[in-house]
Coordinates of C-alpha atoms and ligand atoms in Angstrom, one line a residue:
Chain A
M1 CA 11.2 -14.1 -12.9
K2 CA 12.6 -17.2 -11.5
L3 CA 10.6 -20.0 -9.7
A4 CA 12.1 -18.8 -6.8
E5 CA 10.7 -15.6 -6.8
V6 CA 7.5 -16.4 -7.7
R7 CA 7.6 -18.7 -4.8
N8 CA 8.7 -15.8 -2.7
L9 CA 6.5 -13.5 -3.8
A10 CA 3.3 -16.2 -3.4
V11 CA 4.5 -16.7 0.2
G12 CA 4.9 -13.0 0.8
I13 CA 1.4 -12.3 -0.3
V14 CA -0.1 -15.3 1.9
V15 CA 1.6 -13.5 4.8
A16 CA 0.4 -10.1 4.0
L17 CA -3.0 -11.3 3.9
L18 CA -3.1 -13.1 7.1
A19 CA -1.6 -9.8 8.4
I20 CA -4.3 -7.7 7.4
A21 CA -6.6 -10.4 9.3
V22 CA -4.8 -9.8 12.4
P23 CA -6.9 -6.9 13.7
L24 CA -10.1 -8.5 13.1
V25 CA -9.3 -11.5 15.3
S26 CA -7.5 -10.2 18.2
D27 CA -8.6 -8.2 21.4
G28 CA -7.1 -5.2 22.3
Y29 CA -4.4 -6.5 24.4
W30 CA -2.9 -9.0 21.5
L31 CA -3.6 -5.8 19.0
S32 CA -1.4 -3.8 20.7
I33 CA 1.2 -6.3 21.3
A34 CA 0.8 -7.0 17.1
T35 CA 1.2 -3.3 16.4
T36 CA 4.5 -3.0 18.7
A37 CA 5.8 -6.3 16.5
M38 CA 4.4 -4.6 12.9
M39 CA 6.6 -1.3 14.4
Y40 CA 9.5 -3.5 14.9
I41 CA 8.9 -5.4 11.8
A42 CA 9.1 -2.1 9.7
L43 CA 12.1 -0.6 11.3
S44 CA 14.1 -3.8 11.6
T45 CA 13.9 -4.8 8.1
S46 CA 14.4 -1.0 6.6
W47 CA 17.7 -1.0 9.4
A48 CA 18.9 -4.2 8.0
L49 CA 18.9 -2.8 4.1
F50 CA 21.7 -0.9 5.1
S51 CA 23.2 -2.5 7.7
G52 CA 23.0 -6.2 6.3
P53 CA 25.0 -5.8 3.8
T54 CA 27.8 -3.3 4.8
H55 CA 28.0 -4.7 8.6
L56 CA 27.7 -1.5 9.5
I57 CA 26.1 -1.4 12.9
A58 CA 23.6 2.0 13.2
L59 CA 22.9 2.9 16.0
S60 CA 20.4 6.0 15.2
T61 CA 17.0 4.3 14.2
G62 CA 15.8 6.2 18.0
A63 CA 17.2 9.1 16.1
F64 CA 14.9 9.0 13.0
F65 CA 12.0 7.8 14.9
G66 CA 12.0 10.6 17.1
I67 CA 12.1 13.1 14.3
G68 CA 8.7 11.2 13.1
G69 CA 7.4 11.1 16.4
Y70 CA 8.8 14.7 17.2
L71 CA 7.6 16.5 14.2
V72 CA 4.2 14.9 14.4
G73 CA 3.7 16.1 18.1
T74 CA 4.9 19.6 17.5
G75 CA 3.4 20.3 14.4
M76 CA 0.2 19.5 15.4
S77 CA 0.6 20.5 19.0
D78 CA 2.2 23.8 18.3
Y79 CA 1.2 24.7 14.9
E80 CA -2.2 23.0 14.5
L81 CA -0.8 21.5 11.5
D82 CA -2.5 18.2 10.1
F83 CA -1.3 14.7 11.3
W84 CA -1.2 13.4 7.4
L85 CA 1.3 16.8 6.4
M86 CA 3.5 16.0 9.4
A87 CA 3.4 12.1 8.4
A88 CA 4.5 13.2 5.0
V89 CA 7.3 15.9 5.7
A90 CA 9.1 14.1 8.7
P91 CA 10.4 11.2 6.7
F92 CA 12.1 13.8 4.6
V93 CA 13.8 15.5 7.0
A94 CA 14.9 12.2 8.3
M95 CA 16.3 11.8 5.2
F96 CA 18.1 14.9 5.1
L97 CA 19.6 14.3 8.6
A98 CA 20.8 10.9 7.4
L99 CA 22.3 12.4 4.3
L100 CA 24.7 14.6 6.8
I101 CA 25.7 11.7 9.4
G102 CA 26.0 9.7 6.1
L103 CA 28.6 12.1 4.5
A104 CA 30.3 12.4 8.1
T105 CA 30.9 9.3 8.7
L106 CA 32.0 7.8 5.1
R107 CA 35.3 7.7 6.4
L108 CA 34.3 5.7 9.3
S109 CA 34.4 2.0 10.2
G110 CA 33.7 -0.9 12.2
V111 CA 33.1 0.5 15.5
Y112 CA 33.8 4.1 15.3
F113 CA 30.6 4.1 13.2
V114 CA 28.9 2.5 15.8
I115 CA 30.0 4.9 18.4
F116 CA 29.5 8.0 16.0
T117 CA 25.8 7.2 15.3
L118 CA 25.1 6.8 18.9
G119 CA 26.6 9.6 19.8
L120 CA 24.4 11.7 17.3
A121 CA 21.7 10.0 18.2
E122 CA 22.0 10.9 21.8
M123 CA 23.0 14.4 20.8
I124 CA 19.8 15.1 18.9
R125 CA 17.9 13.9 21.4
N126 CA 19.5 16.2 23.9
L127 CA 19.6 19.2 21.3
V128 CA 15.7 18.5 20.7
S129 CA 14.8 18.4 24.8
W130 CA 17.2 21.5 25.3
I131 CA 15.3 23.5 22.5
Q132 CA 12.0 22.3 23.6
N133 CA 12.3 23.3 27.1
N134 CA 14.0 26.6 26.9
F135 CA 12.4 27.9 23.7
L136 CA 9.1 26.3 22.6
G137 CA 8.0 26.0 26.3
S138 CA 8.2 22.8 28.1
R139 CA 4.5 22.0 27.6
G140 CA 3.8 18.5 26.6
L141 CA 3.2 18.0 23.0
Y142 CA -0.4 16.3 22.5
V143 CA -1.1 14.1 19.1
L144 CA -4.8 13.9 19.5
T145 CA -6.0 11.8 16.4
D146 CA -9.3 9.3 16.0
F147 CA -7.1 6.5 15.1
T148 CA -7.4 3.6 16.6
D149 CA -5.1 0.6 17.3
A150 CA -6.3 -1.2 14.5
H151 CA -5.8 1.8 11.9
I152 CA -2.3 2.5 13.0
Y153 CA -1.7 -1.4 12.9
W154 CA -3.0 -1.5 9.3
M155 CA -0.7 1.7 8.2
L156 CA 2.3 0.2 9.8
L157 CA 1.5 -3.2 7.7
A158 CA 1.3 -1.2 5.0
V159 CA 4.8 0.4 5.5
A160 CA 6.4 -2.6 6.4
I161 CA 5.0 -4.1 2.8
V162 CA 6.9 -1.0 1.4
V163 CA 10.2 -1.9 3.0
F164 CA 9.7 -5.3 1.6
L165 CA 9.1 -4.5 -1.8
T166 CA 11.6 -1.6 -1.9
G167 CA 14.4 -4.4 -0.2
W168 CA 13.4 -6.8 -3.1
W169 CA 13.9 -4.0 -5.8
I170 CA 17.4 -3.0 -4.2
N171 CA 18.2 -6.7 -4.0
R172 CA 17.6 -7.3 -7.6
S173 CA 19.2 -3.7 -8.7
R174 CA 22.9 -3.0 -9.5
L175 CA 23.0 -0.8 -5.9
G176 CA 22.0 -3.5 -3.8
F177 CA 24.8 -5.4 -5.5
A178 CA 27.1 -2.7 -4.6
L179 CA 26.3 -2.8 -1.4
R180 CA 27.2 -6.6 -1.4
I181 CA 30.3 -6.0 -2.7
I182 CA 31.3 -3.1 -0.2
G183 CA 30.5 -5.3 2.7
N184 CA 32.9 -8.1 1.2
D185 CA 35.8 -5.7 0.4
E186 CA 35.6 -1.9 0.3
E187 CA 38.8 -1.4 -1.8
V188 CA 37.5 -4.1 -4.0
A189 CA 34.1 -2.1 -4.7
K190 CA 36.1 1.0 -5.2
H191 CA 38.1 -1.0 -7.8
V192 CA 35.6 -2.0 -9.9
G193 CA 34.0 1.4 -10.3
I194 CA 31.7 1.6 -7.4
D195 CA 30.8 4.9 -5.6
T196 CA 31.2 3.6 -2.3
A197 CA 30.0 6.8 -0.5
W198 CA 27.1 7.3 -2.6
S199 CA 25.4 4.2 -2.2
K200 CA 26.3 3.4 1.6
V201 CA 24.5 7.0 1.9
T202 CA 21.5 6.5 -0.3
L203 CA 21.0 3.3 1.7
F204 CA 21.3 4.9 4.7
M205 CA 18.4 7.7 4.0
T206 CA 16.2 5.1 2.8
T207 CA 16.5 3.7 6.2
G208 CA 16.2 6.9 8.1
F209 CA 13.3 7.7 5.8
F210 CA 11.3 4.7 7.2
A211 CA 12.3 4.9 10.3
A212 CA 10.7 8.7 10.4
L213 CA 8.0 7.1 9.0
V214 CA 7.5 4.8 11.6
G215 CA 7.8 7.3 14.3
A216 CA 5.3 9.6 13.1
I217 CA 2.6 6.8 12.3
V218 CA 3.3 5.4 16.0
A219 CA 2.9 9.2 17.4
P220 CA -0.7 8.7 18.0
R221 CA -0.2 5.9 20.0
Y222 CA 1.2 7.8 23.0
S223 CA -0.6 10.8 22.6
Y224 CA 1.4 12.8 24.7
I225 CA 5.0 13.0 23.3
E226 CA 8.4 13.9 25.2
P227 CA 11.4 14.4 23.1
N228 CA 13.4 12.5 25.3
V229 CA 10.9 9.3 25.3
V230 CA 10.4 9.5 21.5
F231 CA 13.8 10.0 20.6
S232 CA 15.1 6.5 22.1
P233 CA 18.0 5.2 22.2
Q234 CA 16.6 1.9 23.6
L235 CA 14.7 1.7 20.6
S236 CA 18.0 1.7 18.7
F237 CA 19.3 -1.3 20.2
L238 CA 16.3 -3.2 20.3
V239 CA 15.8 -2.8 16.3
V240 CA 19.6 -4.0 16.2
I241 CA 18.7 -6.6 18.5
M242 CA 16.2 -8.4 16.8
A243 CA 17.3 -7.8 13.0
L244 CA 20.3 -9.8 14.2
L245 CA 18.5 -12.2 16.3
G246 CA 16.4 -13.3 12.9
G247 CA 19.5 -12.8 10.6
V248 CA 20.9 -10.0 8.2
H249 CA 21.4 -11.7 5.2
R250 CA 17.7 -12.3 3.8
L251 CA 15.3 -9.8 3.5
W252 CA 12.7 -11.8 5.5
G253 CA 15.3 -12.6 8.6
P254 CA 14.6 -9.5 10.9
L255 CA 10.9 -10.4 10.7
V256 CA 11.9 -13.9 12.1
G257 CA 13.9 -12.2 15.1
V258 CA 11.1 -9.6 15.7
I259 CA 7.7 -11.8 16.4
P260 CA 9.7 -13.8 19.3
F261 CA 11.4 -11.0 20.8
T262 CA 8.3 -8.9 20.7
L263 CA 6.5 -11.5 22.7
M264 CA 9.6 -11.8 24.8
W265 CA 10.5 -8.1 25.9
E266 CA 6.5 -7.8 26.7
A267 CA 7.2 -10.4 29.2
I268 CA 10.4 -8.6 30.4
T269 CA 8.6 -5.5 30.7
I270 CA 5.9 -7.0 32.7
F271 CA 7.7 -8.9 35.1
F272 CA 11.0 -6.7 35.4
P273 CA 10.2 -3.4 34.9
S274 CA 13.4 -2.1 36.6
S275 CA 15.9 -4.2 34.7
T276 CA 15.1 -3.9 30.7
T277 CA 18.1 -2.4 30.2
L278 CA 20.2 -5.6 31.8
F279 CA 18.0 -7.7 29.8
L280 CA 18.9 -5.9 26.7
G281 CA 22.5 -6.4 27.4
I282 CA 22.1 -10.0 27.9
S283 CA 20.2 -10.6 25.0
F284 CA 22.7 -8.7 22.9
L285 CA 25.8 -10.8 24.0
L286 CA 23.8 -13.8 23.7
I287 CA 23.1 -13.3 20.1
V288 CA 26.3 -12.2 18.9
Y289 CA 28.0 -15.2 21.0
L290 CA 25.1 -17.8 20.1
I291 CA 23.6 -17.1 16.9
P292 CA 25.6 -14.6 14.8
N293 CA 23.7 -15.4 12.1
G294 CA 20.2 -15.5 13.6
F295 CA 17.7 -17.9 13.2
V296 CA 17.9 -17.9 9.3
G297 CA 21.3 -18.4 9.2
M298 CA 20.9 -21.4 11.9
F299 CA 18.1 -22.7 10.0
E300 CA 20.4 -22.5 6.4
S301 CA 23.3 -24.1 7.7
G302 CA 21.0 -27.2 9.2
L303 CA 19.6 -27.4 6.1
A304 CA 22.8 -27.5 4.3
R305 CA 23.9 -30.2 6.5
L306 CA 20.8 -32.3 6.3
R307 CA 21.3 -32.4 2.3
R308 CA 25.0 -33.5 2.5
Chain B
M1 CA 51.1 -6.8 -32.0
M2 CA 52.1 -3.5 -33.5
Q3 CA 52.3 -1.0 -30.6
G4 CA 50.4 2.1 -30.8
E5 CA 50.6 5.8 -29.2
P6 CA 51.3 6.2 -25.6
I7 CA 48.3 5.9 -23.9
L8 CA 49.2 6.1 -20.3
K9 CA 51.5 9.1 -19.6
I10 CA 53.0 9.5 -15.8
S11 CA 55.3 12.1 -15.4
N12 CA 57.3 13.1 -12.3
L13 CA 55.2 11.3 -10.1
S14 CA 56.1 11.1 -6.4
K15 CA 54.7 9.7 -3.0
R16 CA 55.6 10.7 -0.2
F17 CA 54.9 8.6 3.3
G18 CA 56.4 11.0 6.2
G19 CA 60.0 11.2 5.4
L20 CA 60.2 8.2 3.7
V21 CA 60.0 8.7 -0.2
A22 CA 58.2 5.6 -1.9
V23 CA 58.1 6.9 -5.3
D24 CA 60.4 9.6 -6.6
D25 CA 60.2 11.6 -9.5
L26 CA 58.9 8.9 -11.9
T27 CA 58.2 9.2 -15.5
F28 CA 57.3 6.4 -18.1
N29 CA 54.9 6.2 -20.7
V30 CA 52.8 3.1 -21.3
R31 CA 51.9 2.2 -25.4
E32 CA 48.9 0.6 -26.7
H33 CA 49.0 -2.8 -26.8
E34 CA 52.2 -2.7 -24.8
V35 CA 53.4 -4.9 -21.3
M36 CA 55.4 -2.8 -19.6
G37 CA 56.9 -4.2 -17.1
I38 CA 58.0 -2.8 -13.5
I39 CA 60.9 -4.4 -12.0
G40 CA 63.1 -3.8 -8.8
P41 CA 64.0 -5.1 -5.0
N42 CA 61.7 -5.5 -2.4
G43 CA 60.5 -1.8 -1.1
S44 CA 61.5 0.1 -4.3
G45 CA 58.1 1.6 -4.9
K46 CA 56.6 -0.7 -7.4
S47 CA 53.0 -1.6 -6.1
T48 CA 53.0 2.0 -4.6
T49 CA 53.0 3.2 -8.7
L50 CA 50.0 0.8 -9.4
N51 CA 48.5 2.2 -6.2
L52 CA 49.2 5.9 -7.5
I53 CA 47.9 4.7 -10.8
S54 CA 44.6 2.9 -9.4
G55 CA 43.9 5.8 -7.1
A56 CA 44.3 3.9 -4.0
L57 CA 47.0 6.2 -3.1
R58 CA 46.5 9.8 -3.9
A59 CA 50.0 11.1 -5.6
S60 CA 52.3 13.9 -3.4
D61 CA 53.3 15.6 -7.0
G62 CA 53.1 14.7 -10.6
M63 CA 50.3 13.7 -13.5
I64 CA 49.0 10.5 -14.4
V65 CA 47.0 11.1 -17.5
L66 CA 45.1 8.3 -19.5
E67 CA 44.2 8.7 -23.0
G68 CA 44.4 12.5 -22.2
Q69 CA 42.0 12.1 -19.3
D70 CA 44.0 13.7 -16.3
L71 CA 43.6 10.7 -13.2
T72 CA 45.9 12.4 -10.8
V73 CA 43.0 13.5 -8.3
L74 CA 40.5 11.2 -9.1
P75 CA 38.7 8.7 -6.7
P76 CA 39.2 4.8 -7.4
H77 CA 36.1 4.7 -8.9
K78 CA 36.4 6.9 -11.4
I79 CA 39.6 5.6 -12.4
A80 CA 38.0 2.4 -13.0
R81 CA 35.5 3.8 -15.0
A82 CA 38.0 5.5 -17.0
G83 CA 39.6 2.2 -17.8
V84 CA 41.7 0.8 -15.3
A85 CA 42.1 -2.5 -13.9
R86 CA 44.0 -3.8 -11.7
T87 CA 44.5 -7.2 -9.3
F88 CA 46.1 -6.8 -5.8
Q89 CA 49.7 -8.2 -4.5
L90 CA 47.9 -10.2 -2.1
V91 CA 44.9 -11.6 -3.9
R92 CA 41.9 -10.0 -3.2
I93 CA 38.4 -11.9 -4.0
L94 CA 35.0 -11.0 -2.5
P95 CA 34.7 -14.2 -0.1
K96 CA 30.8 -14.3 0.1
L97 CA 30.3 -14.1 -3.8
S98 CA 30.1 -16.9 -6.0
V99 CA 32.9 -17.5 -8.7
I100 CA 30.6 -15.9 -11.3
E101 CA 29.2 -12.8 -9.2
N102 CA 33.1 -12.1 -8.5
V103 CA 33.5 -11.3 -12.4
I104 CA 29.8 -9.9 -12.7
A105 CA 31.3 -7.7 -9.7
G106 CA 33.8 -6.3 -12.3
A107 CA 31.3 -5.6 -14.9
A108 CA 28.7 -4.2 -13.6
F109 CA 30.1 -0.9 -13.0
A110 CA 32.5 -0.6 -15.6
S111 CA 32.4 2.2 -18.3
K112 CA 30.3 0.0 -20.1
P113 CA 28.5 -1.4 -17.4
R114 CA 26.9 -5.0 -18.1
W115 CA 23.9 -6.5 -15.8
G116 CA 21.4 -9.3 -15.8
G117 CA 21.1 -12.1 -18.3
E118 CA 23.9 -10.0 -20.7
A119 CA 26.2 -9.8 -17.6
E120 CA 26.0 -13.4 -16.6
L121 CA 26.5 -14.6 -20.6
F122 CA 29.4 -12.5 -20.7
A123 CA 31.1 -13.5 -17.2
S124 CA 30.2 -16.9 -17.9
A125 CA 32.3 -16.6 -21.4
L126 CA 35.3 -14.9 -19.6
L127 CA 35.5 -17.7 -17.2
E128 CA 35.4 -20.6 -20.0
R129 CA 38.4 -18.4 -21.2
L130 CA 40.5 -18.8 -18.0
E131 CA 39.2 -22.2 -17.3
L132 CA 37.0 -21.4 -14.3
G133 CA 34.0 -22.6 -16.6
D134 CA 32.9 -25.4 -14.8
K135 CA 33.2 -23.5 -11.3
K136 CA 31.2 -20.7 -12.0
H137 CA 28.5 -21.4 -9.6
L138 CA 30.5 -22.6 -6.7
G139 CA 31.4 -20.5 -3.3
V140 CA 35.1 -19.2 -3.9
D141 CA 36.4 -21.1 -0.8
S142 CA 36.5 -24.1 -2.6
L143 CA 39.1 -22.7 -5.4
T144 CA 42.6 -23.6 -5.1
Y145 CA 45.1 -20.6 -5.0
I146 CA 46.0 -20.2 -8.7
D147 CA 42.1 -20.5 -9.4
Q148 CA 41.9 -17.9 -7.3
K149 CA 44.2 -15.9 -8.8
R150 CA 43.0 -16.5 -12.2
L151 CA 39.1 -15.3 -10.7
E152 CA 41.0 -12.1 -9.9
L153 CA 42.1 -11.6 -13.1
A154 CA 39.0 -12.3 -14.7
R155 CA 37.2 -9.7 -12.5
A156 CA 39.9 -7.3 -13.9
L157 CA 39.1 -8.3 -17.4
A158 CA 35.2 -8.3 -17.0
S159 CA 35.5 -4.4 -17.1
E160 CA 37.1 -4.4 -20.4
P161 CA 39.9 -2.3 -19.2
E162 CA 42.1 0.4 -21.4
I163 CA 44.8 -0.7 -19.4
L164 CA 45.6 -3.7 -17.0
L165 CA 47.5 -3.5 -13.7
L166 CA 48.9 -6.8 -12.5
D167 CA 50.9 -6.8 -9.1
E168 CA 53.1 -9.9 -8.8
W169 CA 50.3 -11.7 -10.4
L170 CA 52.1 -14.8 -10.5
A171 CA 53.5 -14.6 -7.1
G172 CA 53.0 -17.9 -5.3
L173 CA 52.6 -20.2 -8.2
N174 CA 54.5 -23.4 -7.9
P175 CA 56.7 -24.0 -11.3
S176 CA 54.0 -26.0 -13.3
E177 CA 51.3 -23.2 -12.3
L178 CA 53.8 -20.8 -13.2
Q179 CA 54.3 -22.0 -16.8
I180 CA 50.5 -21.8 -16.9
G181 CA 50.0 -18.4 -15.5
I182 CA 52.9 -17.1 -18.4
E183 CA 51.1 -18.8 -21.0
L184 CA 47.7 -16.8 -19.8
I185 CA 49.5 -13.6 -19.6
S186 CA 50.8 -14.0 -23.0
R187 CA 47.8 -14.8 -24.5
L188 CA 46.3 -11.3 -22.9
R189 CA 49.2 -10.2 -24.7
N190 CA 48.5 -11.3 -28.0
E191 CA 45.0 -10.0 -27.8
G192 CA 46.2 -6.6 -28.0
R193 CA 45.7 -5.7 -24.2
T194 CA 48.0 -2.9 -22.7
I195 CA 49.2 -4.5 -19.3
I196 CA 51.6 -3.1 -16.6
L197 CA 53.3 -6.2 -15.4
V198 CA 55.0 -6.0 -11.6
E199 CA 56.9 -9.0 -11.6
H200 CA 59.9 -10.6 -9.4
V201 CA 60.0 -13.5 -11.8
M202 CA 62.7 -12.7 -14.4
D203 CA 61.9 -15.7 -16.9
A204 CA 58.1 -13.7 -17.1
I205 CA 59.6 -10.3 -17.5
R206 CA 62.0 -11.7 -20.5
S207 CA 59.1 -13.7 -22.0
L208 CA 56.0 -11.6 -21.7
C209 CA 57.7 -7.9 -21.4
D210 CA 58.3 -5.3 -24.4
R211 CA 60.0 -3.0 -22.4
C212 CA 60.5 -2.5 -18.9
V213 CA 61.1 0.4 -16.1
V214 CA 63.2 -0.6 -13.3
M215 CA 62.7 0.8 -9.7
N216 CA 64.9 1.4 -6.7
S217 CA 64.3 3.2 -3.6
G218 CA 61.7 5.0 -5.3
K219 CA 63.5 6.0 -8.4
K220 CA 63.6 5.1 -11.9
I221 CA 67.3 3.4 -12.5
A222 CA 66.8 2.2 -16.2
E223 CA 64.4 1.7 -18.7
G224 CA 64.3 -0.5 -22.2
T225 CA 63.7 -3.6 -23.5
P226 CA 64.2 -6.3 -20.9
A227 CA 67.9 -7.5 -22.4
E228 CA 68.6 -3.9 -22.4
V229 CA 67.6 -3.3 -18.9
L230 CA 68.5 -6.9 -17.3
S231 CA 72.3 -6.1 -18.5
D232 CA 72.8 -2.7 -17.6
P233 CA 75.3 -2.6 -14.6
E234 CA 73.5 -0.2 -12.2
V235 CA 70.7 -2.5 -12.4
V236 CA 73.0 -5.6 -11.6
R237 CA 74.1 -3.6 -8.9
A238 CA 70.6 -2.5 -7.3
Y239 CA 69.7 -6.4 -7.2
L240 CA 72.6 -7.5 -5.8
G241 CA 71.9 -5.0 -3.1
D242 CA 74.8 -2.4 -2.9
G243 CA 73.5 0.0 -5.1
Ligands
ATP401 N1 50.6 2.8 3.3 C1 52.1 3.0 3.6 N2 52.2 4.1 3.9 C2 53.5 4.2 4.8 N3 54.9 3.5 4.0 C3 54.1 2.6 3.1 C4 52.8 2.7 2.4 N4 53.0 1.7 1.1 C5 54.1 1.1 1.0 N5 54.8 1.7 2.0 C6 56.7 2.1 1.8 O1 57.0 2.4 0.6 C7 57.8 1.5 0.1 C8 57.6 1.3 -1.4 O2 56.5 -0.3 -0.9 P1 55.9 -0.9 -2.1 O3 54.8 -1.5 -1.4 O4 55.4 0.3 -3.1 O5 57.4 -1.5 -2.7 P2 57.2 -3.1 -3.9 O6 58.6 -2.3 -4.6 O7 55.5 -3.4 -4.1 O8 57.8 -3.9 -2.8 P3 57.4 -5.6 -2.8 O9 58.5 -6.3 -4.5 O10 58.0 -6.2 -1.6 O11 56.1 -5.8 -3.2 C9 58.6 0.7 1.3 O12 59.3 0.9 2.1 C10 57.2 0.8 2.2 O13 57.3 0.0 3.2
MG402 MG1 54.5 -4.7 -4.2

């Protein structure tokens, strides 16, 4: 291991230990915000595993997240299945869906990929709602567990840690290198022997897996699940915004974006509850125009200027 | 170096773009250790031929066989792993990777993949040989044009290909760089590599190629040693533009 890696690992362990302690020192309100932040850390970081190197902006997080939440909801409420069973099954269902989406979108680039993933997520949302309302009865899905916010927070932290370890491993592997080459020039990638299709689909499936896992874990927070709510397009956008705000070219970039944005978003939903979509759009524009490489990019280029 | 058996066999290869026949019933072989030139006027189908061989384009007709393996319908990554490496007419290096990473990109996914410390040693040695050794940790934006060309060549060599496709690798070099470039390719030739060289620079064709194929409007109009084909009246006509 190189020196920088040892340092990063040490910093990572310290941050993780501090994060474990959060529920012990915060009250209900702040713990709830911390839980939301932890959810977005896991989601944005895993989103960036695929979208960072490939520059393909996927707006399907809500669909995978929804699969997690919905399967836990319908499993526990309609079939009296165990939470853990559903939380274990959902990520694999999402992975399979990601495989299908991946295969369908392989030839799409740039804006077509964005539109396709958004459209597909919306289609899934409507389809599940329709099936729920017409065939399964439109009664609500209750997720009753004895998890406290602290439990959910810790489970999300565990997922986030696994996401970081996965990302760290991918970045060192040939798969991670392949993705970077694809992001640079897909034609060259093919010509040096990279199975670009399979590399992209593998990473996309990883992203889908984690999003569904997160969706399953936070389902008990809602206690009442409605397809239209868990298959949330807004969530897809928030995940993208937070990741871009932090910077997607580093593993820890999204983390840097999530924390301030979660706080700001909390304020926005309190003070302007009816215009959240407006703020979502404004944030997106500001980030893309003003800090295209995120806080991390800003920080790094500042550092480079100082050194010169 | 003695030339061996044919290793690449191209037979009746065609590529149509709508009504345009860019490559028309093209047949030729490339022997092991041979430098085969492809020349012809602009738009005669030289790059398209290389694109068909490397799998960037799918043939409309005909066959491409490398050492007994049919490449005709394989996707480019499988063709690369079968031992075909190439450079592009408009140089394509990976802009956000360092110089050495650009070379490792060529080595990491080849038929005999190299990764980690081994890949770094191998790439460093290759860069030394192409006189880029002192630039290996730089970003590619600091490279001059000829260094970018060298780097692209290094990436192609990093896969240890059975056959190397160079699409106007010498184009755009100034006269002194051109000498360096020709020198470099002649070194590859002396190492016994099998190369297909698409080129407009006639000096390079004469000094580097064992044989060449002349194309015009997608068709092969001549094949032979550079001296033979360049004195062929049909070739002269094609180049003068009334062929
Ligand atoms: N992807 C494509 N789609 C449509 N037409 C194409 C395509 N690629 C090449 N062509 C056409 O095929 C013909 C042959 O082009 P090609 O690039 O192979 O020529 P070339 O011999 O490499 O020329 P040059 O010396 O200018 O590089 C040209 O008429 C070109 O316009
Ligand atoms: Mg050409």
